[in-house]
CSV table of N, CA and C in Angstrom, one decimal:
chain,number,residue,atom,x,y,z
A,16,MET,N,37.2,-25.6,2.3
A,16,MET,CA,36.3,-25.5,3.5
A,16,MET,C,35.7,-26.9,3.8
A,17,SER,N,35.7,-27.3,5.0
A,17,SER,CA,35.1,-28.5,5.4
A,17,SER,C,33.6,-28.4,5.6
A,18,ASN,N,32.9,-29.5,5.2
A,18,ASN,CA,31.5,-29.6,5.3
A,18,ASN,C,31.1,-30.8,6.2
A,19,LYS,N,30.0,-30.8,6.8
A,19,LYS,CA,29.5,-31.9,7.6
A,19,LYS,C,28.5,-32.7,6.7
A,20,TYR,N,28.5,-34.0,6.9
A,20,TYR,CA,27.6,-34.9,6.2
A,20,TYR,C,27.0,-35.9,7.2
A,21,LEU,N,25.7,-36.1,7.0
A,21,LEU,CA,25.0,-37.2,7.8
A,21,LEU,C,25.1,-38.4,7.0
A,22,VAL,N,25.6,-39.5,7.6
A,22,VAL,CA,25.8,-40.8,6.9
A,22,VAL,C,24.8,-41.7,7.6
A,23,ILE,N,23.9,-42.3,6.7
A,23,ILE,CA,22.9,-43.2,7.2
A,23,ILE,C,23.3,-44.6,6.8
A,24,HIS,N,23.4,-45.5,7.7
A,24,HIS,CA,23.8,-46.9,7.5
A,24,HIS,C,22.5,-47.7,7.3
A,25,MET,N,22.4,-48.4,6.2
A,25,MET,CA,21.2,-49.2,5.9
A,25,MET,C,21.7,-50.7,5.7
A,26,THR,N,20.9,-51.6,6.3
A,26,THR,CA,21.1,-53.0,6.0
A,26,THR,C,20.6,-53.3,4.7
A,27,ASP,N,21.1,-54.3,4.0
A,27,ASP,CA,20.6,-54.7,2.7
A,27,ASP,C,20.8,-56.2,2.5
A,28,PRO,N,19.7,-56.9,2.4
A,28,PRO,CA,19.8,-58.4,2.3
A,28,PRO,C,20.6,-58.8,1.0
A,29,THR,N,20.8,-58.0,0.1
A,29,THR,CA,21.5,-58.3,-1.1
A,29,THR,C,23.0,-58.1,-1.0
A,30,GLY,N,23.4,-57.5,0.1
A,30,GLY,CA,24.9,-57.2,0.3
A,30,GLY,C,25.6,-58.5,0.8
A,31,GLU,N,26.9,-58.4,0.8
A,31,GLU,CA,27.7,-59.5,1.2
A,31,GLU,C,27.6,-59.7,2.7
A,32,THR,N,27.9,-60.9,3.2
A,32,THR,CA,28.1,-61.1,4.6
A,32,THR,C,29.6,-61.0,4.9
A,33,MET,N,29.9,-60.8,6.1
A,33,MET,CA,31.3,-60.6,6.5
A,33,MET,C,31.5,-61.3,7.9
A,34,PRO,N,32.6,-62.1,8.0
A,34,PRO,CA,32.9,-62.7,9.3
A,34,PRO,C,33.1,-61.6,10.4
A,35,ARG,N,32.7,-61.9,11.6
A,35,ARG,CA,32.8,-60.9,12.7
A,35,ARG,C,34.2,-60.3,12.8
A,36,ASP,N,35.2,-61.1,12.8
A,36,ASP,CA,36.6,-60.6,13.0
A,36,ASP,C,37.0,-59.6,11.8
A,37,ALA,N,36.6,-60.0,10.6
A,37,ALA,CA,36.9,-59.1,9.5
A,37,ALA,C,36.1,-57.8,9.6
A,38,ASP,N,34.8,-57.9,10.0
A,38,ASP,CA,34.0,-56.7,10.2
A,38,ASP,C,34.6,-55.8,11.3
A,39,GLN,N,35.0,-56.3,12.4
A,39,GLN,CA,35.6,-55.5,13.4
A,39,GLN,C,37.0,-54.9,13.0
A,40,ARG,N,37.8,-55.7,12.3
A,40,ARG,CA,39.1,-55.1,11.8
A,40,ARG,C,38.8,-54.0,10.8
A,41,LEU,N,37.9,-54.1,9.9
A,41,LEU,CA,37.6,-53.1,8.9
A,41,LEU,C,37.0,-51.8,9.6
A,42,LEU,N,36.1,-52.1,10.5
A,42,LEU,CA,35.6,-51.0,11.3
A,42,LEU,C,36.6,-50.2,12.1
A,43,GLY,N,37.5,-51.0,12.7
A,43,GLY,CA,38.6,-50.4,13.5
A,43,GLY,C,39.5,-49.5,12.6
A,44,GLU,N,39.9,-50.0,11.5
A,44,GLU,CA,40.7,-49.3,10.5
A,44,GLU,C,40.1,-48.0,10.1
A,45,TRP,N,38.8,-48.1,9.7
A,45,TRP,CA,38.0,-47.0,9.3
A,45,TRP,C,37.9,-45.9,10.4
A,46,ALA,N,37.6,-46.3,11.6
A,46,ALA,CA,37.5,-45.4,12.7
A,46,ALA,C,38.9,-44.7,13.0
A,47,GLN,N,39.9,-45.5,12.9
A,47,GLN,CA,41.3,-44.9,13.2
A,47,GLN,C,41.6,-43.9,12.1
A,48,GLU,N,41.3,-44.2,10.9
A,48,GLU,CA,41.6,-43.2,9.8
A,48,GLU,C,40.7,-42.0,10.0
A,49,GLY,N,39.5,-42.2,10.4
A,49,GLY,CA,38.6,-41.0,10.6
A,49,GLY,C,39.0,-40.2,11.8
A,50,ASP,N,39.4,-40.8,12.8
A,50,ASP,CA,39.9,-40.0,14.0
A,50,ASP,C,41.1,-39.3,13.7
A,51,ALA,N,42.1,-39.9,13.0
A,51,ALA,CA,43.3,-39.3,12.7
A,51,ALA,C,43.1,-38.0,11.8
A,52,ALA,N,42.1,-38.1,10.9
A,52,ALA,CA,41.9,-37.0,9.9
A,52,ALA,C,40.9,-36.0,10.5
A,53,GLY,N,40.4,-36.2,11.7
A,53,GLY,CA,39.4,-35.3,12.3
A,53,GLY,C,38.0,-35.4,11.6
A,54,ARG,N,37.7,-36.5,10.9
A,54,ARG,CA,36.5,-36.7,10.1
A,54,ARG,C,35.3,-37.0,10.9
A,55,LEU,N,35.5,-37.8,12.0
A,55,LEU,CA,34.4,-38.4,12.7
A,55,LEU,C,33.8,-37.5,13.8
A,56,GLY,N,32.5,-37.4,13.8
A,56,GLY,CA,31.7,-36.7,14.8
A,56,GLY,C,30.9,-37.8,15.5
A,57,ASP,N,29.7,-37.4,16.0
A,57,ASP,CA,28.8,-38.3,16.7
A,57,ASP,C,28.4,-39.4,15.7
A,58,GLY,N,28.0,-40.5,16.3
A,58,GLY,CA,27.5,-41.6,15.5
A,58,GLY,C,27.1,-42.7,16.5
A,59,ALA,N,26.2,-43.6,16.0
A,59,ALA,CA,25.8,-44.8,16.8
A,59,ALA,C,25.0,-45.7,16.0
A,60,PRO,N,25.1,-47.0,16.4
A,60,PRO,CA,24.1,-48.0,15.8
A,60,PRO,C,22.8,-47.8,16.5
A,61,VAL,N,21.7,-48.3,15.9
A,61,VAL,CA,20.4,-48.2,16.5
A,61,VAL,C,19.8,-49.6,16.5
A,62,ALA,N,18.7,-49.7,17.4
A,62,ALA,CA,18.0,-51.0,17.6
A,62,ALA,C,17.3,-51.4,16.3
A,63,GLY,N,16.9,-52.6,16.2
A,63,GLY,CA,16.2,-53.2,15.1
A,63,GLY,C,14.8,-52.7,15.0
A,64,PRO,N,14.1,-53.1,13.9
A,64,PRO,CA,12.7,-52.6,13.6
A,64,PRO,C,11.7,-53.1,14.6
A,65,GLU,N,12.0,-54.2,15.3
A,65,GLU,CA,11.1,-54.7,16.3
A,65,GLU,C,11.0,-53.7,17.5
A,66,GLU,N,11.9,-52.8,17.7
A,66,GLU,CA,11.8,-51.8,18.7
A,66,GLU,C,11.4,-50.4,18.2
A,67,ALA,N,11.1,-50.3,16.9
A,67,ALA,CA,10.8,-49.0,16.3
A,67,ALA,C,9.4,-48.5,16.5
A,68,LYS,N,9.2,-47.3,16.5
A,68,LYS,CA,7.9,-46.6,16.5
A,68,LYS,C,7.9,-45.6,15.4
A,69,SER,N,6.7,-45.4,14.8
A,69,SER,CA,6.5,-44.4,13.8
A,69,SER,C,5.5,-43.4,14.4
A,70,VAL,N,5.8,-42.1,14.2
A,70,VAL,CA,4.9,-41.1,14.8
A,70,VAL,C,4.5,-40.2,13.7
A,71,ALA,N,3.2,-39.9,13.6
A,71,ALA,CA,2.6,-38.9,12.7
A,71,ALA,C,1.5,-38.2,13.4
A,72,VAL,N,1.2,-37.0,12.9
A,72,VAL,CA,0.1,-36.2,13.4
A,72,VAL,C,-0.8,-35.9,12.2
A,73,ARG,N,-2.1,-36.4,12.3
A,73,ARG,CA,-3.0,-36.2,11.2
A,73,ARG,C,-4.3,-35.7,11.8
A,74,ASP,N,-4.8,-34.6,11.2
A,74,ASP,CA,-6.0,-33.9,11.7
A,74,ASP,C,-6.0,-33.8,13.2
A,75,GLY,N,-4.8,-33.4,13.8
A,75,GLY,CA,-4.7,-33.1,15.2
A,75,GLY,C,-4.6,-34.4,16.1
A,76,LYS,N,-4.6,-35.5,15.5
A,76,LYS,CA,-4.5,-36.8,16.2
A,76,LYS,C,-3.1,-37.3,16.1
A,77,VAL,N,-2.5,-37.8,17.2
A,77,VAL,CA,-1.2,-38.4,17.2
A,77,VAL,C,-1.4,-39.9,16.9
A,78,LEU,N,-0.7,-40.3,15.8
A,78,LEU,CA,-0.7,-41.7,15.5
A,78,LEU,C,0.6,-42.4,15.7
A,79,VAL,N,0.7,-43.4,16.6
A,79,VAL,CA,1.9,-44.1,16.9
A,79,VAL,C,1.7,-45.5,16.5
A,80,THR,N,2.6,-46.0,15.7
A,80,THR,CA,2.5,-47.4,15.3
A,80,THR,C,3.8,-48.1,15.5
A,81,ASP,N,3.7,-49.5,15.7
A,81,ASP,CA,4.9,-50.3,15.9
A,81,ASP,C,5.5,-50.8,14.6
A,82,GLY,N,6.8,-51.1,14.6
A,82,GLY,CA,7.4,-51.8,13.5
A,82,GLY,C,7.5,-53.3,13.9
A,83,PRO,N,8.1,-54.2,13.2
A,83,PRO,CA,8.7,-53.9,11.9
A,83,PRO,C,7.6,-53.8,10.7
A,84,PHE,N,8.1,-53.3,9.6
A,84,PHE,CA,7.2,-53.1,8.5
A,84,PHE,C,7.7,-53.9,7.4
A,85,PRO,N,6.9,-54.9,6.9
A,85,PRO,CA,7.4,-55.9,5.9
A,85,PRO,C,7.7,-55.3,4.6
A,86,GLU,N,7.2,-54.1,4.3
A,86,GLU,CA,7.5,-53.5,3.0
A,86,GLU,C,8.9,-52.9,2.9
A,87,PHE,N,9.6,-52.8,4.0
A,87,PHE,CA,10.9,-52.3,4.0
A,87,PHE,C,11.9,-53.4,3.6
A,88,LYS,N,12.7,-53.1,2.6
A,88,LYS,CA,13.7,-54.0,2.2
A,88,LYS,C,15.0,-53.8,2.9
A,89,GLU,N,15.2,-52.5,3.3
A,89,GLU,CA,16.4,-52.1,4.0
A,89,GLU,C,16.0,-51.6,5.4
A,90,TRP,N,16.9,-51.6,6.3
A,90,TRP,CA,16.6,-51.0,7.7
A,90,TRP,C,17.7,-50.0,8.1
A,91,PHE,N,17.3,-48.9,8.6
A,91,PHE,CA,18.2,-47.9,9.1
A,91,PHE,C,18.9,-48.5,10.3
A,92,ALA,N,20.2,-48.7,10.2
A,92,ALA,CA,21.0,-49.4,11.2
A,92,ALA,C,21.8,-48.5,12.1
A,93,GLY,N,22.0,-47.3,11.7
A,93,GLY,CA,22.9,-46.4,12.5
A,93,GLY,C,23.2,-45.2,11.7
A,94,TYR,N,24.0,-44.3,12.3
A,94,TYR,CA,24.4,-43.0,11.6
A,94,TYR,C,25.8,-42.6,12.1
A,95,ASP,N,26.4,-41.7,11.3
A,95,ASP,CA,27.6,-41.0,11.6
A,95,ASP,C,27.5,-39.6,11.1
A,96,ILE,N,28.2,-38.7,11.8
A,96,ILE,CA,28.4,-37.4,11.2
A,96,ILE,C,29.9,-37.3,10.8
A,97,VAL,N,30.1,-37.0,9.5
A,97,VAL,CA,31.4,-37.0,9.0
A,97,VAL,C,31.8,-35.6,8.4
A,98,THR,N,33.0,-35.2,8.6
A,98,THR,CA,33.5,-34.0,8.1
A,98,THR,C,34.4,-34.3,6.9
A,99,ALA,N,34.2,-33.6,5.8
A,99,ALA,CA,35.0,-33.8,4.6
A,99,ALA,C,35.0,-32.5,3.8
A,100,GLU,N,35.9,-32.4,2.9
A,100,GLU,CA,36.0,-31.3,2.0
A,100,GLU,C,34.9,-31.3,0.9
A,101,SER,N,34.4,-32.5,0.6
A,101,SER,CA,33.4,-32.6,-0.4
A,101,SER,C,32.6,-33.9,-0.2
A,102,ILE,N,31.4,-34.0,-0.8
A,102,ILE,CA,30.6,-35.2,-0.7
A,102,ILE,C,31.4,-36.4,-1.3
A,103,ASP,N,32.2,-36.2,-2.3
A,103,ASP,CA,33.0,-37.2,-3.0
A,103,ASP,C,34.0,-37.8,-2.0
A,104,GLU,N,34.6,-36.9,-1.3
A,104,GLU,CA,35.6,-37.3,-0.3
A,104,GLU,C,35.0,-38.1,0.9
A,105,ALA,N,33.8,-37.6,1.3
A,105,ALA,CA,33.0,-38.4,2.3
A,105,ALA,C,32.6,-39.8,1.8
A,106,ALA,N,32.3,-39.8,0.5
A,106,ALA,CA,31.9,-41.1,-0.1
A,106,ALA,C,33.1,-42.1,-0.2
A,107,SER,N,34.3,-41.5,-0.5
A,107,SER,CA,35.5,-42.3,-0.6
A,107,SER,C,35.8,-42.9,0.8
A,108,PHE,N,35.7,-42.0,1.8
A,108,PHE,CA,35.9,-42.5,3.2
A,108,PHE,C,34.9,-43.6,3.6
A,109,MET,N,33.6,-43.3,3.3
A,109,MET,CA,32.6,-44.3,3.7
A,109,MET,C,32.7,-45.6,3.0
A,110,ALA,N,33.3,-45.6,1.8
A,110,ALA,CA,33.5,-46.9,1.1
A,110,ALA,C,34.3,-47.9,1.8
A,111,LYS,N,35.0,-47.4,2.9
A,111,LYS,CA,35.9,-48.3,3.7
A,111,LYS,C,35.2,-48.9,4.9
A,112,HIS,N,33.9,-48.5,5.1
A,112,HIS,CA,33.1,-48.9,6.2
A,112,HIS,C,32.5,-50.3,5.9
A,113,PRO,N,32.4,-51.2,6.9
A,113,PRO,CA,31.7,-52.5,6.7
A,113,PRO,C,30.3,-52.4,6.1
A,114,THR,N,29.5,-51.4,6.5
A,114,THR,CA,28.2,-51.2,5.9
A,114,THR,C,28.2,-51.1,4.4
A,115,ALA,N,29.2,-50.5,3.9
A,115,ALA,CA,29.3,-50.3,2.4
A,115,ALA,C,29.4,-51.7,1.7
A,116,VAL,N,30.0,-52.6,2.4
A,116,VAL,CA,30.2,-54.0,1.9
A,116,VAL,C,28.9,-54.8,2.2
A,117,MET,N,28.3,-54.7,3.4
A,117,MET,CA,27.2,-55.5,3.8
A,117,MET,C,25.9,-54.9,3.5
A,118,GLY,N,25.8,-53.6,3.2
A,118,GLY,CA,24.6,-53.0,2.9
A,118,GLY,C,24.8,-51.8,2.0
A,119,ARG,N,24.4,-50.6,2.6
A,119,ARG,CA,24.5,-49.4,1.8
A,119,ARG,C,24.6,-48.2,2.8
A,120,VAL,N,25.3,-47.2,2.4
A,120,VAL,CA,25.3,-45.9,3.2
A,120,VAL,C,24.8,-44.8,2.3
A,121,TYR,N,24.0,-43.9,2.9
A,121,TYR,CA,23.5,-42.7,2.2
A,121,TYR,C,24.3,-41.6,2.9
A,122,ILE,N,24.7,-40.6,2.0
A,122,ILE,CA,25.5,-39.5,2.5
A,122,ILE,C,24.7,-38.2,2.1
A,123,LEU,N,24.4,-37.4,3.2
A,123,LEU,CA,23.6,-36.2,2.9
A,123,LEU,C,24.3,-35.0,3.5
A,124,PRO,N,24.5,-34.0,2.7
A,124,PRO,CA,25.1,-32.7,3.3
A,124,PRO,C,24.2,-32.2,4.4
A,125,VAL,N,24.8,-31.8,5.5
A,125,VAL,CA,24.1,-31.1,6.6
A,125,VAL,C,24.0,-29.6,6.1
A,126,VAL,N,22.8,-29.0,6.2
A,126,VAL,CA,22.7,-27.6,5.7
A,126,VAL,C,22.2,-26.8,6.9
A,127,LYS,N,22.5,-25.5,6.8
A,127,LYS,CA,22.0,-24.5,7.8
A,127,LYS,C,20.7,-24.0,7.3
A,128,LEU,N,19.8,-23.9,8.2
A,128,LEU,CA,18.5,-23.3,7.9
A,128,LEU,C,18.6,-21.7,7.9
A,129,PRO,N,17.8,-21.0,7.2
A,129,PRO,CA,17.9,-19.6,7.1
A,129,PRO,C,18.0,-18.9,8.5
A,130,TRP,N,17.4,-19.4,9.5
A,130,TRP,CA,17.3,-18.8,10.8
A,130,TRP,C,18.4,-19.2,11.7
A,131,ASP,N,19.3,-20.1,11.3
A,131,ASP,CA,20.4,-20.5,12.1
A,131,ASP,C,21.5,-19.4,12.1
A,132,GLU,N,22.1,-19.2,13.2
A,132,GLU,CA,23.1,-18.2,13.4
A,132,GLU,C,24.4,-18.8,12.9
A,133,ASP,N,25.3,-18.0,12.4
A,133,ASP,CA,26.7,-18.4,12.0
A,133,ASP,C,27.5,-18.7,13.2
């Protein structure tokens, strides 16, 4: 049975750098494999921390603050929805993505909430 996974791409200053042509080649190969296997769903890169907002509600007050936040060592750079038979299969597929070389990817199973219909 196939499962869906949310993949979060994180930048990491301790990761390797990659020339643009190598990055694009690796990304193209990854996407081609994912498309051929029916693994890839929605996904997109996101803007940097200078365009970010943080929203919280405390004691009925809405608090909106700007980024960037110097305490962050990594930055959420984008996401993908991946379909795979297991989280290990999803991890093996994501190991081929440039972010795995230049940063880090987090893979989280997508779960149904009790009130979601089948």
